[in-house]
Amino acid sequence: MSRRDGDVVEVFAALGDRTRQDLLDLLARGQGSSSAALAEPLGVTRQAVEKHLRLLEQVGLVTARRDGRRVAWAVRPETVRRSAQWLEARSAEWERQLALVKAAAEKADGA
């Protein structure tokens, strides 16, 4: 399956899994960068971590740096930032719509 790098739909779909959320949190806090180091605090196998990391890499949330046989994983902040900006824009629009509904309700109560 081909995914667009950083597409918000794909990003949020990937983050619908708790293990992937936890992996992103661990990487963001600097608590390990290898799949083995990340597997231990999550209580899952290294193979399971690698599967989740590959999916996160496909949607642009993490990047892998290979050094021989070792792979170091890191968060891609630009994708996280774009996704957060998308949410903030939706939130601002929802707030604007709610303010209009509130104003209309208050006007109706006063009429």
Short mmCIF file of C-alpha atoms in Angstrom, two decimals, residues 10-70:
data_model
loop_
_atom_site.label_atom_id
_atom_site.label_comp_id
_atom_site.label_asym_id
_atom_site.label_seq_id
_atom_site.Cartn_x
_atom_site.Cartn_y
_atom_site.Cartn_z
CA GLU A 10 -2.83 8.28 7.44
CA VAL A 11 -1.05 9.85 10.41
CA PHE A 12 -4.15 9.74 12.61
CA ALA A 13 -5.00 6.22 11.43
CA ALA A 14 -1.50 5.11 12.45
CA LEU A 15 -1.90 6.81 15.82
CA GLY A 16 -5.14 4.92 16.42
CA ASP A 17 -3.03 2.13 17.89
CA ARG A 18 -1.93 2.50 21.52
CA THR A 19 1.42 0.77 20.98
CA ARG A 20 2.29 3.20 18.19
CA GLN A 21 1.28 6.13 20.40
CA ASP A 22 3.54 4.80 23.15
CA LEU A 23 6.43 4.30 20.70
CA LEU A 24 6.14 7.87 19.48
CA ASP A 25 6.07 9.10 23.10
CA LEU A 26 9.17 7.08 24.01
CA LEU A 27 11.07 8.36 20.98
CA ALA A 28 10.01 11.94 21.68
CA ARG A 29 11.32 11.64 25.26
CA GLY A 30 14.59 10.13 24.04
CA GLN A 31 13.97 6.81 25.75
CA GLY A 32 15.71 4.54 23.27
CA SER A 33 16.11 4.58 19.56
CA SER A 34 16.65 0.92 18.72
CA SER A 35 13.76 -1.49 18.43
CA ALA A 36 15.22 -3.61 21.25
CA ALA A 37 15.48 -0.59 23.58
CA LEU A 38 11.92 0.43 22.74
CA ALA A 39 10.48 -3.08 23.17
CA GLU A 40 11.47 -3.47 26.82
CA PRO A 41 9.39 -0.65 28.39
CA LEU A 42 6.40 -1.61 26.25
CA GLY A 43 6.56 -5.29 27.14
CA VAL A 44 6.37 -6.40 23.51
CA THR A 45 8.78 -8.17 21.20
CA ARG A 46 11.41 -6.42 19.13
CA GLN A 47 9.69 -7.79 16.03
CA ALA A 48 6.37 -6.22 17.05
CA VAL A 49 8.11 -2.89 17.66
CA GLU A 50 9.76 -3.05 14.24
CA LYS A 51 6.40 -3.71 12.57
CA HIS A 52 4.87 -0.67 14.29
CA LEU A 53 7.90 1.51 13.55
CA ARG A 54 7.80 0.63 9.86
CA LEU A 55 4.17 1.75 9.71
CA LEU A 56 5.03 4.99 11.53
CA GLU A 57 7.85 5.47 9.04
CA GLN A 58 5.47 4.94 6.09
CA VAL A 59 3.24 7.79 7.26
CA GLY A 60 6.21 10.05 7.95
CA LEU A 61 6.11 10.17 11.76
CA VAL A 62 9.50 8.56 12.32
CA THR A 63 12.68 8.08 10.37
CA ALA A 64 15.24 5.29 10.45
CA ARG A 65 18.98 5.79 10.30
CA ARG A 66 20.89 2.64 9.47
CA ASP A 67 24.43 2.10 10.68
CA GLY A 68 25.48 -1.37 9.58
CA ARG A 69 23.03 -3.75 11.21
CA ARG A 70 21.84 -1.23 13.80
#
